[in-house]
Coordinates of C-alpha atoms and ligand atoms in Angstrom, one line a residue:
M11 CA 2.7 8.2 20.7
T12 CA 4.5 6.1 23.3
T13 CA 6.5 7.9 26.0
E14 CA 9.5 5.9 24.7
Y15 CA 9.2 7.5 21.3
Q16 CA 8.6 10.9 22.7
A17 CA 11.9 10.6 24.6
V18 CA 13.7 9.8 21.3
I19 CA 12.2 12.9 19.7
A20 CA 13.1 15.1 22.6
E21 CA 16.7 14.1 22.3
F22 CA 17.3 13.3 18.6
E23 CA 16.5 14.5 15.1
P24 CA 15.7 11.7 12.6
I25 CA 16.8 11.7 8.9
I26 CA 15.1 9.2 6.7
G27 CA 15.7 8.1 3.1
L28 CA 13.6 5.7 1.0
E29 CA 14.7 3.5 -1.9
T30 CA 11.7 2.0 -3.6
H31 CA 11.9 -0.7 -6.2
I32 CA 9.0 -1.0 -8.6
E33 CA 8.6 -3.9 -11.0
L34 CA 7.1 -2.7 -14.2
G35 CA 4.1 -4.4 -15.7
T36 CA 5.6 -4.7 -19.2
N37 CA 4.7 -7.7 -21.4
S38 CA 8.4 -8.7 -21.8
K39 CA 11.5 -8.5 -19.7
M40 CA 14.0 -5.6 -19.7
F41 CA 16.5 -6.9 -22.1
C42 CA 14.9 -9.9 -23.8
S43 CA 11.6 -11.0 -25.2
C44 CA 10.7 -13.5 -22.4
S45 CA 7.4 -13.0 -20.6
A46 CA 7.5 -10.7 -17.6
Q47 CA 4.3 -12.3 -16.2
F48 CA 4.3 -12.9 -12.4
G49 CA 4.6 -16.6 -11.5
G50 CA 4.6 -19.4 -14.1
D51 CA 6.2 -22.8 -13.7
P52 CA 9.8 -22.4 -12.5
N53 CA 12.3 -21.5 -15.2
T54 CA 9.8 -21.4 -18.1
H55 CA 10.2 -17.6 -18.7
V56 CA 13.8 -17.8 -19.6
C57 CA 16.2 -17.5 -22.6
P58 CA 19.9 -17.2 -23.2
V59 CA 19.9 -13.5 -22.4
C60 CA 18.2 -13.6 -19.0
L61 CA 20.1 -16.8 -18.2
G62 CA 23.3 -15.0 -18.9
L63 CA 24.6 -17.5 -21.4
P64 CA 27.9 -16.5 -23.1
G65 CA 27.5 -14.6 -26.4
S66 CA 23.9 -13.5 -25.8
M67 CA 23.1 -9.9 -26.3
P68 CA 20.6 -7.7 -24.4
V69 CA 18.3 -5.2 -26.2
V70 CA 16.5 -2.5 -24.2
N71 CA 12.7 -2.7 -23.8
R72 CA 11.3 0.5 -25.3
V73 CA 8.1 0.4 -23.1
A74 CA 10.2 0.1 -20.0
V75 CA 12.1 3.3 -21.0
E76 CA 8.8 5.0 -21.7
S77 CA 7.4 4.0 -18.4
T78 CA 10.5 5.3 -16.6
I79 CA 10.3 8.6 -18.4
R80 CA 6.6 8.9 -17.5
M81 CA 7.5 8.1 -13.9
G82 CA 10.2 10.7 -13.9
L83 CA 7.9 13.3 -15.4
A84 CA 5.2 12.6 -12.9
L85 CA 7.8 13.0 -10.1
N86 CA 8.8 16.4 -11.4
C87 CA 12.3 15.1 -12.4
S88 CA 14.6 16.2 -15.2
I89 CA 15.0 13.6 -17.9
A90 CA 18.6 13.0 -19.1
P91 CA 19.0 13.8 -22.8
W92 CA 21.6 11.0 -22.8
C93 CA 22.4 8.3 -20.3
R94 CA 23.9 4.8 -20.1
F95 CA 23.4 1.5 -18.4
A96 CA 26.1 0.3 -16.0
R97 CA 27.2 -3.1 -14.9
K98 CA 26.9 -3.7 -11.2
N99 CA 29.2 -6.7 -10.5
Y100 CA 28.4 -9.1 -7.7
F101 CA 28.1 -12.8 -7.4
Y102 CA 24.9 -14.2 -6.2
P103 CA 23.1 -17.4 -7.3
D104 CA 19.8 -15.7 -8.2
M105 CA 21.7 -13.5 -10.8
P106 CA 23.0 -15.8 -13.6
K107 CA 25.2 -13.2 -15.3
N108 CA 27.0 -12.4 -12.0
Y109 CA 26.3 -8.8 -12.7
Q110 CA 23.2 -6.8 -12.8
I111 CA 22.5 -4.3 -15.5
S112 CA 21.6 -1.1 -13.7
Q113 CA 22.3 2.6 -13.9
Y114 CA 25.0 4.2 -11.8
D115 CA 26.1 7.8 -12.2
E116 CA 23.9 8.5 -15.2
P117 CA 20.3 7.8 -14.1
L118 CA 17.5 8.5 -16.7
C119 CA 15.6 10.8 -14.3
S120 CA 16.9 13.0 -11.5
D121 CA 16.1 15.9 -9.1
G122 CA 12.3 15.7 -8.6
Y123 CA 9.9 15.8 -5.8
L124 CA 6.7 14.3 -4.5
D125 CA 4.3 16.2 -2.2
V126 CA 2.7 14.0 0.5
T127 CA 0.0 14.8 2.9
V128 CA 0.3 13.9 6.6
P129 CA -1.9 14.5 9.6
T130 CA -0.6 17.1 11.9
E131 CA -1.9 18.8 15.0
N132 CA -3.4 21.6 12.8
G133 CA -5.0 19.2 10.3
P134 CA -3.6 17.7 7.2
G135 CA -0.2 19.2 6.2
V136 CA 1.8 19.0 2.9
F137 CA 5.4 17.8 3.1
R138 CA 7.7 17.9 0.1
V139 CA 9.9 14.8 -0.4
E140 CA 12.8 15.4 -2.7
I141 CA 13.7 12.7 -5.2
E142 CA 17.3 12.1 -6.0
R143 CA 17.0 9.8 -9.0
V144 CA 14.8 7.3 -10.9
H145 CA 16.8 4.7 -12.7
M146 CA 16.3 1.5 -14.6
E147 CA 17.6 -2.0 -13.7
E148 CA 16.6 -5.6 -13.9
D149 CA 15.2 -7.8 -11.2
T150 CA 17.0 -11.0 -9.9
G151 CA 15.6 -14.5 -9.8
K152 CA 14.2 -16.1 -6.7
L153 CA 15.8 -18.6 -4.4
L154 CA 13.8 -21.2 -2.6
H155 CA 15.5 -22.8 0.4
A156 CA 14.1 -26.3 0.8
G157 CA 14.2 -28.9 3.5
G158 CA 14.0 -26.6 6.5
S159 CA 12.0 -23.6 7.7
G160 CA 12.4 -21.8 4.4
R161 CA 15.4 -19.8 5.5
I162 CA 18.8 -20.6 4.3
H163 CA 19.9 -21.7 7.8
G164 CA 18.8 -25.3 8.3
A165 CA 17.9 -25.9 4.6
T166 CA 19.2 -29.0 2.9
H167 CA 19.3 -27.5 -0.5
S168 CA 18.3 -24.5 -2.5
L169 CA 16.3 -24.1 -5.7
V170 CA 16.5 -21.2 -8.1
D171 CA 13.8 -19.9 -10.4
Y172 CA 14.9 -17.4 -13.0
N173 CA 11.4 -16.4 -14.2
R174 CA 11.8 -13.1 -12.4
A175 CA 15.4 -12.5 -13.5
G176 CA 15.4 -9.6 -16.0
I177 CA 12.0 -8.2 -15.2
P178 CA 12.2 -4.4 -15.5
L179 CA 12.8 -2.8 -12.1
I180 CA 12.7 0.9 -11.5
E181 CA 14.4 2.3 -8.4
V182 CA 13.2 5.6 -7.0
V183 CA 15.6 7.1 -4.5
T184 CA 14.8 10.0 -2.2
K185 CA 17.3 12.6 -1.1
P186 CA 17.8 12.5 2.7
I187 CA 14.5 13.7 4.2
L188 CA 15.2 16.3 6.8
G189 CA 13.0 18.2 9.2
T190 CA 10.3 15.6 9.7
G191 CA 10.8 15.5 13.5
E192 CA 8.3 13.2 15.2
L193 CA 6.4 12.7 11.9
A194 CA 9.2 10.7 10.3
P195 CA 7.3 7.4 10.4
E196 CA 4.1 8.9 9.1
I197 CA 5.9 10.8 6.3
A198 CA 7.7 7.6 5.3
K199 CA 4.4 5.8 5.0
A200 CA 2.6 8.7 3.3
Y201 CA 5.4 8.9 0.8
V202 CA 5.3 5.2 -0.2
S203 CA 1.5 5.3 -0.3
E204 CA 1.6 8.4 -2.5
L205 CA 4.2 6.9 -4.8
R206 CA 2.2 3.7 -5.1
D207 CA -0.9 5.6 -6.0
L208 CA 1.0 7.6 -8.6
M209 CA 2.4 4.5 -10.2
R210 CA -1.0 3.0 -10.2
A211 CA -2.4 6.1 -11.9
L212 CA 0.3 5.9 -14.5
G213 CA -0.5 2.3 -15.1
V214 CA 3.2 1.3 -15.2
S215 CA 2.9 -1.4 -12.5
D216 CA 0.3 -3.2 -10.4
V217 CA 2.4 -2.0 -7.4
R218 CA 1.3 -4.9 -5.1
M219 CA 3.5 -4.7 -2.0
E220 CA 2.4 -8.2 -0.9
E221 CA 3.5 -9.7 -4.3
G222 CA 6.7 -7.8 -4.2
S223 CA 6.1 -5.6 -7.2
L224 CA 6.8 -2.6 -4.9
R225 CA 9.5 -3.1 -2.4
C226 CA 11.0 -0.5 -0.1
D227 CA 14.3 -0.1 1.7
V228 CA 14.1 2.2 4.6
N229 CA 17.1 4.3 5.7
V230 CA 17.1 5.9 9.1
S231 CA 19.7 7.8 11.1
L232 CA 19.6 10.0 14.2
N233 CA 21.6 12.9 15.3
R234 CA 21.4 15.1 18.4
Q235 CA 20.2 18.7 17.7
G236 CA 23.0 20.8 16.3
E237 CA 25.3 17.9 15.5
G238 CA 26.1 16.5 12.0
W239 CA 24.2 13.6 10.4
G240 CA 24.3 10.3 12.1
T241 CA 25.2 7.0 10.4
R242 CA 22.2 5.4 8.7
T243 CA 21.0 1.8 8.7
E244 CA 19.1 0.4 5.7
T245 CA 16.2 -1.9 6.5
K246 CA 15.6 -4.0 3.4
N247 CA 12.5 -5.2 1.6
V248 CA 9.8 -3.8 3.8
N249 CA 6.6 -4.9 2.2
S250 CA 3.6 -3.2 3.5
L251 CA 2.7 0.4 4.2
R252 CA 2.2 -0.3 7.9
S253 CA 5.6 -1.9 8.1
V254 CA 7.3 1.1 6.5
E255 CA 5.9 3.2 9.3
R256 CA 6.8 0.6 12.0
A257 CA 10.3 0.1 10.6
V258 CA 11.1 3.8 10.9
R259 CA 9.8 3.9 14.4
T260 CA 11.5 0.8 15.7
E261 CA 14.8 1.7 14.1
M262 CA 14.6 5.2 15.7
V263 CA 14.0 3.7 19.1
R264 CA 16.7 1.1 18.7
Q265 CA 19.3 3.5 17.5
A266 CA 18.5 6.0 20.3
E267 CA 19.0 3.2 22.9
Q268 CA 22.4 2.4 21.4
L269 CA 23.5 6.1 21.0
R270 CA 22.6 6.7 24.7
L271 CA 24.9 3.9 25.7
G272 CA 27.7 5.7 23.8
E273 CA 27.7 3.0 21.2
R274 CA 28.1 3.7 17.5
I275 CA 25.6 2.9 14.8
I276 CA 27.2 0.9 11.9
L277 CA 26.3 1.3 8.3
E278 CA 24.5 -2.0 7.7
T279 CA 21.4 -3.5 6.2
R280 CA 18.8 -4.8 8.6
H281 CA 15.8 -7.2 8.2
F282 CA 12.4 -6.2 9.3
N283 CA 10.5 -8.8 11.2
E284 CA 6.8 -8.5 10.2
E285 CA 5.7 -10.4 13.3
T286 CA 7.5 -8.6 16.1
G287 CA 8.1 -5.3 14.3
D288 CA 11.8 -5.5 15.3
T289 CA 14.8 -5.1 13.0
T290 CA 17.8 -7.4 13.1
S291 CA 21.3 -7.0 11.7
G292 CA 21.9 -8.1 8.1
R293 CA 25.2 -7.5 6.4
S294 CA 27.6 -4.5 6.5
K295 CA 27.1 -2.4 3.5
E296 CA 29.2 -2.6 0.4
E297 CA 30.7 0.6 -0.8
A298 CA 30.1 1.6 -4.4
E299 CA 33.7 0.6 -5.4
D300 CA 32.9 -3.0 -4.3
Y301 CA 30.6 -3.3 -7.2
R302 CA 33.2 -2.2 -9.8
Y303 CA 30.6 -0.4 -11.8
F304 CA 31.4 0.3 -15.4
P305 CA 29.3 1.4 -18.5
E306 CA 27.5 -1.6 -20.0
P307 CA 29.4 -2.3 -23.2
D308 CA 26.6 -4.4 -24.8
L309 CA 24.0 -1.7 -24.8
V310 CA 23.7 1.6 -26.7
P311 CA 23.1 4.8 -24.6
V312 CA 19.5 5.9 -24.1
A313 CA 19.0 9.3 -25.7
P314 CA 15.3 10.3 -25.6
S315 CA 14.5 13.1 -28.0
E316 CA 12.7 16.2 -26.7
S317 CA 9.7 15.4 -28.9
W318 CA 9.4 11.9 -27.5
I319 CA 9.5 13.3 -23.9
K320 CA 6.9 15.9 -24.8
Q321 CA 4.7 13.2 -26.3
L322 CA 5.1 11.2 -23.1
R323 CA 4.3 14.2 -20.9
G324 CA 1.0 14.4 -22.8
T325 CA 0.1 10.9 -21.6
L326 CA 0.3 11.7 -17.9
P327 CA -2.9 11.0 -16.0
E328 CA -4.6 13.2 -13.4
I329 CA -2.2 12.9 -10.4
P330 CA -3.6 11.4 -7.3
S331 CA -3.6 14.6 -5.2
V332 CA -5.6 16.4 -7.8
R333 CA -7.9 13.4 -8.1
R334 CA -8.4 13.4 -4.3
A335 CA -9.4 17.0 -4.3
R336 CA -11.9 16.4 -7.1
L337 CA -13.4 13.4 -5.3
Q338 CA -13.5 15.2 -2.0
N339 CA -15.6 17.9 -3.7
D340 CA -17.8 15.4 -5.5
W341 CA -18.5 13.5 -2.3
G342 CA -19.0 16.7 -0.3
I343 CA -16.6 15.6 2.5
S344 CA -14.0 17.5 4.5
E345 CA -10.3 17.4 3.9
F346 CA -9.9 15.7 7.2
D347 CA -12.4 13.0 6.2
M348 CA -10.7 12.5 2.9
Q349 CA -7.3 12.3 4.6
S350 CA -8.5 9.7 7.1
L351 CA -10.0 7.5 4.5
V352 CA -6.7 7.7 2.5
N353 CA -4.8 6.8 5.7
A354 CA -7.1 3.9 6.3
G355 CA -6.2 2.6 2.8
A356 CA -9.8 2.9 1.8
L357 CA -9.7 5.3 -1.1
E358 CA -9.1 2.9 -4.0
L359 CA -11.6 0.4 -2.4
I360 CA -14.3 3.0 -2.2
I361 CA -13.7 4.1 -5.8
A362 CA -13.8 0.5 -6.9
S363 CA -17.0 0.0 -5.0
I364 CA -18.6 3.1 -6.6
D365 CA -17.4 1.8 -10.0
A366 CA -19.2 -1.4 -9.2
G367 CA -22.4 0.6 -8.7
V368 CA -22.5 1.5 -4.9
Q369 CA -23.6 5.0 -3.9
P370 CA -20.6 7.0 -2.7
S371 CA -21.9 7.5 0.8
A372 CA -22.7 3.8 1.2
A373 CA -19.2 2.8 -0.1
R374 CA -17.6 5.2 2.4
K375 CA -19.8 4.0 5.2
W376 CA -18.8 0.3 4.8
W377 CA -15.1 0.8 4.2
T378 CA -14.4 3.4 6.8
G379 CA -16.8 2.1 9.4
E380 CA -17.4 -1.6 9.8
L381 CA -14.5 -2.8 7.6
T382 CA -11.9 -0.5 9.0
R383 CA -12.9 -1.5 12.5
V384 CA -12.3 -5.2 11.6
A385 CA -9.0 -4.5 9.8
N386 CA -7.8 -2.7 13.0
E387 CA -9.0 -5.5 15.2
R388 CA -7.2 -8.0 13.0
D389 CA -4.1 -5.8 12.7
C390 CA -4.2 -6.0 8.9
E391 CA -4.7 -3.8 5.8
L392 CA -8.2 -3.2 4.5
E393 CA -7.3 -4.7 1.1
E394 CA -6.3 -7.9 2.8
L395 CA -9.8 -8.5 4.1
T396 CA -11.8 -11.1 2.2
V397 CA -14.5 -8.6 1.2
T398 CA -14.3 -7.1 -2.3
P399 CA -15.9 -4.0 -3.9
A400 CA -18.1 -6.4 -5.9
D401 CA -19.4 -8.0 -2.6
I402 CA -20.4 -4.5 -1.4
A403 CA -22.2 -3.8 -4.6
Q404 CA -24.1 -7.0 -4.3
I405 CA -25.0 -6.4 -0.6
E406 CA -26.0 -2.8 -1.2
G407 CA -28.2 -4.1 -4.1
L408 CA -29.9 -6.5 -1.8
I409 CA -30.4 -3.8 0.8
S410 CA -32.1 -1.6 -1.7
E411 CA -34.3 -4.4 -2.9
G412 CA -35.4 -4.9 0.7
V413 CA -33.9 -8.4 0.8
L414 CA -31.4 -7.5 3.5
T415 CA -31.5 -5.0 6.3
D416 CA -28.5 -3.0 7.5
K417 CA -28.1 -5.3 10.4
M418 CA -28.3 -8.4 8.3
A419 CA -25.7 -6.8 5.9
R420 CA -23.4 -6.6 8.9
S421 CA -23.9 -10.3 9.5
V422 CA -23.1 -11.0 5.8
F423 CA -19.9 -9.1 6.1
E424 CA -19.0 -11.1 9.3
G425 CA -19.6 -14.3 7.3
L426 CA -17.5 -13.1 4.4
L427 CA -14.7 -12.1 6.7
D428 CA -14.8 -15.4 8.4
G429 CA -14.5 -17.3 5.2
E430 CA -18.0 -18.8 5.2
G431 CA -18.3 -18.4 1.4
N432 CA -19.6 -15.8 -1.0
V433 CA -22.5 -13.4 -0.4
A434 CA -25.3 -15.9 -1.4
E435 CA -23.7 -18.7 0.5
V436 CA -23.4 -16.7 3.7
I437 CA -27.0 -15.4 3.4
D438 CA -28.1 -19.0 2.9
S439 CA -26.1 -20.6 5.7
R440 CA -26.9 -17.9 8.2
G441 CA -30.6 -18.0 7.2
L442 CA -30.7 -14.3 6.6
V443 CA -34.2 -13.3 5.3
V444 CA -36.1 -10.2 5.8
V445 CA -39.4 -10.7 7.4
N446 CA -41.5 -8.9 4.8
D447 CA -44.7 -10.6 5.5
D448 CA -47.1 -7.8 6.8
D449 CA -49.2 -10.3 8.8
L450 CA -46.1 -11.6 10.7
L451 CA -44.9 -8.1 11.4
V452 CA -48.3 -6.9 12.6
E453 CA -48.4 -9.9 14.9
A454 CA -44.9 -9.0 16.3
I455 CA -46.1 -5.4 16.7
N456 CA -49.2 -6.4 18.6
Q457 CA -47.1 -8.6 20.8
A458 CA -44.7 -5.8 21.6
L459 CA -47.6 -3.4 22.3
S460 CA -49.3 -5.8 24.7
E461 CA -46.0 -6.1 26.6
S462 CA -45.7 -2.3 27.0
P463 CA -49.3 -0.9 27.3
D464 CA -47.9 2.3 28.8
I465 CA -45.9 3.1 25.7
A466 CA -48.8 2.2 23.5
E467 CA -50.9 4.8 25.3
K468 CA -48.2 7.4 24.9
I469 CA -48.0 6.9 21.2
K470 CA -51.8 7.0 20.9
S471 CA -51.8 10.3 22.7
G472 CA -49.6 11.8 20.0
K473 CA -46.1 11.2 21.4
V474 CA -44.8 9.6 18.2
A475 CA -41.2 9.7 19.4
A476 CA -42.1 6.8 21.8
A477 CA -42.6 4.6 18.7
G478 CA -38.9 3.9 18.7
A479 CA -39.1 1.6 21.7
I480 CA -41.8 -0.6 20.1
V481 CA -39.9 -0.7 16.8
G482 CA -36.8 -1.7 18.8
A483 CA -38.7 -4.5 20.5
V484 CA -40.0 -5.8 17.1
M485 CA -36.5 -5.7 15.6
K486 CA -35.4 -7.8 18.6
S487 CA -38.1 -10.3 18.3
T488 CA -37.5 -10.7 14.6
K489 CA -33.7 -11.0 15.2
G490 CA -33.1 -7.9 13.2
Q491 CA -34.7 -9.4 10.1
A492 CA -37.4 -6.8 9.7
D493 CA -37.2 -3.5 7.9
A494 CA -37.3 -0.9 10.7
A495 CA -38.9 1.8 8.6
K496 CA -41.6 -0.5 7.5
V497 CA -42.3 -1.7 11.1
R498 CA -42.7 1.9 12.1
T499 CA -45.2 2.6 9.4
L500 CA -47.2 -0.5 10.2
L501 CA -47.1 0.4 13.9
L502 CA -48.5 3.9 13.4
E503 CA -51.2 2.5 11.1
Q504 CA -52.1 -0.1 13.6
L505 CA -52.6 2.6 16.3
G506 CA -54.3 5.0 13.9
V507 CA -51.7 7.7 14.6
K508 CA -50.4 10.2 12.0
E509 CA -46.9 11.6 12.0
Ligands
ADP13 P1 22.8 2.6 -1.3 O1 22.5 2.0 -2.6 O2 24.1 2.4 -0.7 O3 21.7 2.2 -0.3 P2 21.5 5.0 -2.2 O4 22.1 6.4 -2.5 O5 20.9 4.3 -3.3 O6 22.7 4.2 -1.5 O7 20.4 5.2 -1.1 C1 20.7 5.7 0.2 C2 19.4 6.3 0.7 O8 19.7 6.7 2.1 C3 18.9 7.5 0.0 O9 17.5 7.6 0.0 C4 19.5 8.6 0.8 O10 18.8 9.8 0.7 C5 19.4 8.1 2.2 N1 20.4 8.6 3.2 C6 21.7 9.0 2.9 N2 22.3 9.4 4.0 C7 21.4 9.3 5.1 C8 21.4 9.5 6.5 N3 22.5 10.0 7.1 N4 20.3 9.2 7.2 C9 19.2 8.7 6.6 N5 19.1 8.5 5.3 C10 20.2 8.7 4.5
MG14 MG1 20.3 0.8 -1.3
ZN15 ZN1 14.9 -14.0 -21.5

């Protein structure tokens, strides 16, 4: 913790609030039968409904409603027996109807919670984040500003792609999260991470932050101890876990500076700059009345029956926290170790590696050791690295066949990370072959022994521990391309010594 941040915590209490948008992975859009597939040639997944042409009528996607109810149930929410969609009116070129169909004062799910685990001084601690609502809406299209830097400023013209317009979007809004103290940034990150894992377990979305299928708005305010709540700012579209944490932290520090100068915080949206970690002012916030919400007249209310809800409850998967406890037990590791690999973003990658055939301990070793180190060095997330669980399975297979040593495996990883091609190509281009030829190894052993006659004597006299030095010398002379255990066996054989 920086001293700057410590000073903020000594003087102020933070309150955070998270609004998370999750694009559902349904086949079709929210109110029409167009494909909801990511991408596609611009404006090919469109029809009169999602283009907002006059006279077209929306129809609700049943799977989207089911997914939302399952999300609500998994978040311990109450499911409304009856609710409606609302029109949220605003004019923006990526929204062809000039209103968005959303939900306003009648969300489908409300009043739930999600428990998240955060590291504290006394080991991992559980913090309960309360959920205000989970509601359904539709996504907007995408604008592309051409002829400049990609931003609207300096562009010569803008293009619009409506493929995304109308894709089901679920918004999960937390209640104001109080009492986090200095852990506010970590709790924000842990919440989004837990929510993402839960959605993935439910199978409702691929929840890829980098592709924008999970987007997070981060609300932060500060107040001095004993005073009322401060004014919040809302940092929009933060799109990685690390950025969520950073956005809370930078916003806390920025607001504190302003408050200390006696300046007021204004209710506004802010942009998060991924490069610098700073936030910059966006627009001042609309009030709800600016949107002139009213019940959507073209859609019937959603009134899920109790039996339908019960049936959906029966489809809920093992929730991530329960699954983690089970895996921790299976792998025989401590809660602390489990927590650190979750924090490193390694859990799913380890599981995927095990599914690909890697031993649990080896999967953990690579992801939490070597690869986490590289991710930290490069300041990126583990899953952004160009190494896949399948690569690890392949490399581990080669190690067990004796084709690669551990050291050579590290070199393969290096090559993969530097974009030198796939596993076979890296092995080939780096000339990684295990020296398995006994004659060659014995030659190297004899060479090493002749260079250190004193050590040779020691081993012969029964000090087997001294063998390490000779094995090390052989590994060095073979550039790490020998199997150390085999060298050791051959060495002892050579000297006629028994373990
Ligand atoms: P809007 O759509 O205007 O952003 P929402 O109610 O959808 O409003 O979301 C506001 C978010 O900000 C919620 O998560 C809420 O808990 C949170 N929030 C409200 N007041 C504060 C505050 N004073 N400080 C921090 N967060 C707040
Ligand atoms: Mg908002
Ligand atoms: Zn359509």
